Amino acid sequence: SSPTPISIVAKDSKPEKLNAKFFIAHTKPGMVQFMTENLWPKHGAGVSMKKKAARRYMTGVEIRKLADGHPLSGEQGLFATQSFAQCDVIGEYVGVVLTVGGRPKGGGDYVACLEYGLHDQVLKLDAKSSGNEARFINSCLGIGDGKLVMKTAYVETLPHILIIARRDIEVGEELLLDYGEAYTRAYFQDRSAKGTAPIELPAKQNKIAEDVNWDELSPMQQQEGGDY
């Protein structure tokens, strides 16, 4: 018979812990093991399989120098070398993990929140000096629509920032991200404090498909309530 689902959750209890207990309690001993990561074969076979499956670089993307006429001409951007469908995972945003409340060296231009929450209360990633191809994704501000969104996912028990396509992306398109209002305010509009002219915010860009719920903010959009 099917196991009886848990319908009452004790006050202050964590649902994920109850799920694990429920999993263990309703499976036959020795038949199913509760796991938090994939189990690879041991010894030589597993090592060979891991080596063959591993990808050191992001696939389907290319770092290019931005041509004349581009708002960021002379700098770099990330472009698609293959087509991506809406909701495809493009890759992962990686960098140096900062402690809660820790300040990045040399400014926070490449900082993204590794966890959901207020800026000063979560772990963050800084890709300024260490990162991968994803650090070359430019803000969509004044360039085009944000084709990507960042989402935190827990892989092997730890938080990771995944970069996901908000809509279909064609070969040759520049991959752009909406950095969020707080980030934009700190690094674009407040430039006057650093002696440079502020950048005017454009009207809302092309409408993104409405059949996907993007209400959850991306990590770069969750930097309200703290200094940069």
mmCIF file of C-alpha atoms in Angstrom, residues 44-228:
data_model
loop_
_atom_site.group_PDB
_atom_site.id
_atom_site.type_symbol
_atom_site.label_atom_id
_atom_site.label_comp_id
_atom_site.label_asym_id
_atom_site.label_seq_id
_atom_site.Cartn_x
_atom_site.Cartn_y
_atom_site.Cartn_z
ATOM 1 C CA GLY A 44 39.227 2.961 -12.015
ATOM 2 C CA ALA A 45 35.878 2.787 -13.769
ATOM 3 C CA GLY A 46 34.444 5.691 -11.806
ATOM 4 C CA VAL A 47 37.516 7.845 -12.316
ATOM 5 C CA SER A 48 37.403 7.193 -16.062
ATOM 6 C CA MET A 49 33.665 7.985 -16.250
ATOM 7 C CA LYS A 50 34.078 11.234 -14.310
ATOM 8 C CA LYS A 51 36.977 12.317 -16.502
ATOM 9 C CA LYS A 52 34.987 11.646 -19.665
ATOM 10 C CA ALA A 53 31.853 13.414 -18.386
ATOM 11 C CA ALA A 54 33.626 16.470 -16.941
ATOM 12 C CA ARG A 55 33.445 19.805 -18.748
ATOM 13 C CA ARG A 56 36.048 22.375 -17.833
ATOM 14 C CA TYR A 57 34.501 25.129 -19.924
ATOM 15 C CA MET A 58 30.980 26.368 -20.638
ATOM 16 C CA THR A 59 29.706 25.023 -23.950
ATOM 17 C CA GLY A 60 27.710 26.873 -26.574
ATOM 18 C CA VAL A 61 29.154 30.290 -25.689
ATOM 19 C CA GLU A 62 32.077 32.434 -26.809
ATOM 20 C CA ILE A 63 33.827 35.512 -25.402
ATOM 21 C CA ARG A 64 34.110 38.216 -28.054
ATOM 22 C CA LYS A 65 35.454 41.744 -28.265
ATOM 23 C CA LEU A 66 32.539 44.134 -28.714
ATOM 24 C CA ALA A 67 32.521 45.879 -32.067
ATOM 25 C CA ASP A 68 32.351 49.589 -32.875
ATOM 26 C CA GLY A 69 28.841 50.924 -32.388
ATOM 27 C CA HIS A 70 28.179 48.737 -29.358
ATOM 28 C CA PRO A 71 27.581 50.762 -26.127
ATOM 29 C CA LEU A 72 30.537 48.924 -24.602
ATOM 30 C CA SER A 73 32.719 48.966 -27.713
ATOM 31 C CA GLY A 74 36.234 47.661 -27.102
ATOM 32 C CA GLU A 75 35.253 45.607 -24.071
ATOM 33 C CA GLN A 76 34.191 41.956 -23.984
ATOM 34 C CA GLY A 77 30.845 40.200 -24.045
ATOM 35 C CA LEU A 78 29.502 36.652 -24.090
ATOM 36 C CA PHE A 79 27.748 35.357 -27.214
ATOM 37 C CA ALA A 80 25.827 32.199 -28.092
ATOM 38 C CA THR A 81 27.492 29.798 -30.523
ATOM 39 C CA GLN A 82 24.512 27.462 -30.415
ATOM 40 C CA SER A 83 20.793 27.978 -30.006
ATOM 41 C CA PHE A 84 19.231 27.682 -26.553
ATOM 42 C CA ALA A 85 15.583 27.043 -25.730
ATOM 43 C CA GLN A 86 13.691 28.883 -23.028
ATOM 44 C CA CYS A 87 14.572 27.483 -19.584
ATOM 45 C CA ASP A 88 17.804 25.859 -20.810
ATOM 46 C CA VAL A 89 20.660 26.038 -18.303
ATOM 47 C CA ILE A 90 23.473 27.996 -19.977
ATOM 48 C CA GLY A 91 26.048 27.372 -17.280
ATOM 49 C CA GLU A 92 27.122 28.348 -13.790
ATOM 50 C CA TYR A 93 28.339 31.654 -12.371
ATOM 51 C CA VAL A 94 31.416 30.893 -10.274
ATOM 52 C CA GLY A 95 33.875 32.934 -8.255
ATOM 53 C CA VAL A 96 35.398 33.383 -4.821
ATOM 54 C CA VAL A 97 32.918 32.813 -1.967
ATOM 55 C CA LEU A 98 32.741 35.793 0.388
ATOM 56 C CA THR A 99 31.777 35.493 4.017
ATOM 57 C CA VAL A 100 28.499 37.009 5.176
ATOM 58 C CA GLY A 101 29.102 40.732 5.424
ATOM 59 C CA GLY A 102 32.467 40.375 3.691
ATOM 60 C CA ARG A 103 33.506 43.101 1.266
ATOM 61 C CA PRO A 104 34.953 42.274 -2.152
ATOM 62 C CA LYS A 105 38.417 43.545 -3.052
ATOM 63 C CA GLY A 106 38.406 46.269 -5.675
ATOM 64 C CA GLY A 107 34.651 46.897 -5.627
ATOM 65 C CA GLY A 108 31.653 44.665 -6.191
ATOM 66 C CA ASP A 109 31.209 44.890 -9.964
ATOM 67 C CA TYR A 110 31.304 41.097 -10.325
ATOM 68 C CA VAL A 111 29.539 40.144 -7.084
ATOM 69 C CA ALA A 112 26.350 38.075 -7.039
ATOM 70 C CA CYS A 113 24.438 36.702 -4.070
ATOM 71 C CA LEU A 114 24.983 32.986 -3.666
ATOM 72 C CA GLU A 115 21.913 32.632 -1.467
ATOM 73 C CA TYR A 116 18.460 34.219 -1.486
ATOM 74 C CA GLY A 117 18.060 37.016 1.028
ATOM 75 C CA LEU A 118 19.303 40.491 1.905
ATOM 76 C CA HIS A 119 22.734 41.504 0.668
ATOM 77 C CA ASP A 120 24.350 41.759 4.102
ATOM 78 C CA GLN A 121 22.893 38.477 5.341
ATOM 79 C CA VAL A 122 23.937 35.961 2.695
ATOM 80 C CA LEU A 123 27.029 34.417 1.145
ATOM 81 C CA LYS A 124 28.189 36.029 -2.085
ATOM 82 C CA LEU A 125 30.393 35.179 -5.070
ATOM 83 C CA ASP A 126 33.022 37.553 -6.439
ATOM 84 C CA ALA A 127 34.191 36.818 -9.999
ATOM 85 C CA LYS A 128 36.374 39.905 -10.417
ATOM 86 C CA SER A 129 39.703 38.059 -10.236
ATOM 87 C CA SER A 130 38.571 34.427 -10.482
ATOM 88 C CA GLY A 131 35.688 33.113 -12.538
ATOM 89 C CA ASN A 132 34.623 31.534 -15.808
ATOM 90 C CA GLU A 133 33.033 32.653 -19.078
ATOM 91 C CA ALA A 134 29.916 33.832 -17.224
ATOM 92 C CA ARG A 135 31.760 36.837 -15.764
ATOM 93 C CA PHE A 136 31.689 38.369 -19.262
ATOM 94 C CA ILE A 137 27.880 38.559 -19.356
ATOM 95 C CA ASN A 138 27.023 42.241 -19.630
ATOM 96 C CA SER A 139 24.092 44.137 -18.178
ATOM 97 C CA CYS A 140 21.206 44.537 -20.600
ATOM 98 C CA LEU A 141 20.983 48.219 -19.618
ATOM 99 C CA GLY A 142 20.948 50.297 -22.792
ATOM 100 C CA ILE A 143 21.851 47.283 -24.967
ATOM 101 C CA GLY A 144 18.858 44.970 -25.290
ATOM 102 C CA ASP A 145 16.565 42.689 -23.336
ATOM 103 C CA GLY A 146 17.835 40.487 -20.534
ATOM 104 C CA LYS A 147 17.857 37.029 -22.096
ATOM 105 C CA LEU A 148 19.140 35.358 -18.945
ATOM 106 C CA VAL A 149 18.221 34.996 -15.293
ATOM 107 C CA MET A 150 20.284 33.769 -12.341
ATOM 108 C CA LYS A 151 18.817 31.170 -9.990
ATOM 109 C CA THR A 152 20.309 29.572 -6.899
ATOM 110 C CA ALA A 153 20.184 25.764 -6.865
ATOM 111 C CA TYR A 154 21.587 23.407 -4.255
ATOM 112 C CA VAL A 155 23.900 20.793 -5.782
ATOM 113 C CA GLU A 156 25.509 18.217 -3.493
ATOM 114 C CA THR A 157 24.147 20.198 -0.503
ATOM 115 C CA LEU A 158 25.808 23.513 -1.441
ATOM 116 C CA PRO A 159 24.386 26.602 -3.210
ATOM 117 C CA HIS A 160 25.318 27.225 -6.843
ATOM 118 C CA ILE A 161 24.241 30.029 -9.185
ATOM 119 C CA LEU A 162 22.813 28.703 -12.433
ATOM 120 C CA ILE A 163 22.330 30.889 -15.496
ATOM 121 C CA ILE A 164 19.059 30.094 -17.272
ATOM 122 C CA ALA A 165 17.602 31.281 -20.571
ATOM 123 C CA ARG A 166 14.466 33.392 -20.101
ATOM 124 C CA ARG A 167 13.548 32.936 -23.730
ATOM 125 C CA ASP A 168 14.801 31.191 -26.873
ATOM 126 C CA ILE A 169 18.279 32.389 -27.874
ATOM 127 C CA GLU A 170 19.665 32.188 -31.399
ATOM 128 C CA VAL A 171 23.251 31.652 -32.537
ATOM 129 C CA GLY A 172 25.207 34.917 -32.540
ATOM 130 C CA GLU A 173 23.080 36.727 -29.940
ATOM 131 C CA GLU A 174 24.853 38.485 -27.105
ATOM 132 C CA LEU A 175 23.900 36.992 -23.738
ATOM 133 C CA LEU A 176 22.642 39.785 -21.492
ATOM 134 C CA LEU A 177 21.425 39.840 -17.900
ATOM 135 C CA ASP A 178 19.194 42.198 -15.943
ATOM 136 C CA TYR A 179 21.430 43.011 -12.989
ATOM 137 C CA GLY A 180 18.495 44.338 -10.964
ATOM 138 C CA GLU A 181 17.502 47.772 -9.681
ATOM 139 C CA ALA A 182 19.819 47.851 -6.653
ATOM 140 C CA TYR A 183 22.885 46.861 -8.657
ATOM 141 C CA THR A 184 21.980 49.294 -11.434
ATOM 142 C CA ARG A 185 21.531 52.100 -8.943
ATOM 143 C CA ALA A 186 24.890 51.399 -7.304
ATOM 144 C CA TYR A 187 27.005 50.939 -10.431
ATOM 145 C CA PHE A 188 25.252 52.953 -13.120
ATOM 146 C CA GLN A 189 23.046 55.715 -11.717
ATOM 147 C CA ASP A 190 25.299 56.603 -8.779
ATOM 148 C CA ARG A 191 28.365 57.050 -10.982
ATOM 149 C CA SER A 192 28.172 60.808 -10.368
ATOM 150 C CA ALA A 193 29.547 60.153 -6.875
ATOM 151 C CA LYS A 194 32.673 58.779 -8.556
ATOM 152 C CA GLY A 195 33.025 61.746 -10.871
ATOM 153 C CA THR A 196 31.364 60.195 -13.918
ATOM 154 C CA ALA A 197 28.012 60.968 -15.455
ATOM 155 C CA PRO A 198 25.100 58.719 -14.434
ATOM 156 C CA ILE A 199 23.644 56.431 -17.073
ATOM 157 C CA GLU A 200 19.983 57.022 -17.806
ATOM 158 C CA LEU A 201 17.764 53.993 -17.309
ATOM 159 C CA PRO A 202 15.943 52.996 -20.496
ATOM 160 C CA ALA A 203 12.263 52.137 -20.698
ATOM 161 C CA LYS A 204 11.420 48.504 -20.002
ATOM 162 C CA GLN A 205 12.812 46.327 -22.761
ATOM 163 C CA ASN A 206 11.059 43.699 -24.856
ATOM 164 C CA LYS A 207 8.438 41.753 -22.954
ATOM 165 C CA ILE A 208 9.580 38.325 -21.798
ATOM 166 C CA ALA A 209 7.308 35.328 -22.349
ATOM 167 C CA GLU A 210 4.565 35.321 -19.727
ATOM 168 C CA ASP A 211 4.110 31.562 -19.503
ATOM 169 C CA VAL A 212 7.049 31.244 -17.092
ATOM 170 C CA ASN A 213 6.936 32.659 -13.566
ATOM 171 C CA TRP A 214 10.021 34.805 -13.031
ATOM 172 C CA ASP A 215 8.752 36.470 -9.856
ATOM 173 C CA GLU A 216 11.692 35.124 -7.859
ATOM 174 C CA LEU A 217 14.535 37.612 -8.163
ATOM 175 C CA SER A 218 17.907 36.578 -9.499
ATOM 176 C CA PRO A 219 20.946 36.683 -7.170
ATOM 177 C CA MET A 220 22.216 39.956 -8.634
ATOM 178 C CA GLN A 221 18.764 41.451 -8.045
ATOM 179 C CA GLN A 222 18.770 40.578 -4.340
ATOM 180 C CA GLN A 223 21.252 43.154 -3.165
ATOM 181 C CA GLU A 224 18.788 45.498 -1.488
ATOM 182 C CA GLY A 225 19.561 46.705 2.003
ATOM 183 C CA GLY A 226 23.347 46.787 2.021
ATOM 184 C CA ASP A 227 26.449 48.591 0.863
ATOM 185 C CA TYR A 228 28.285 47.557 -2.241
#
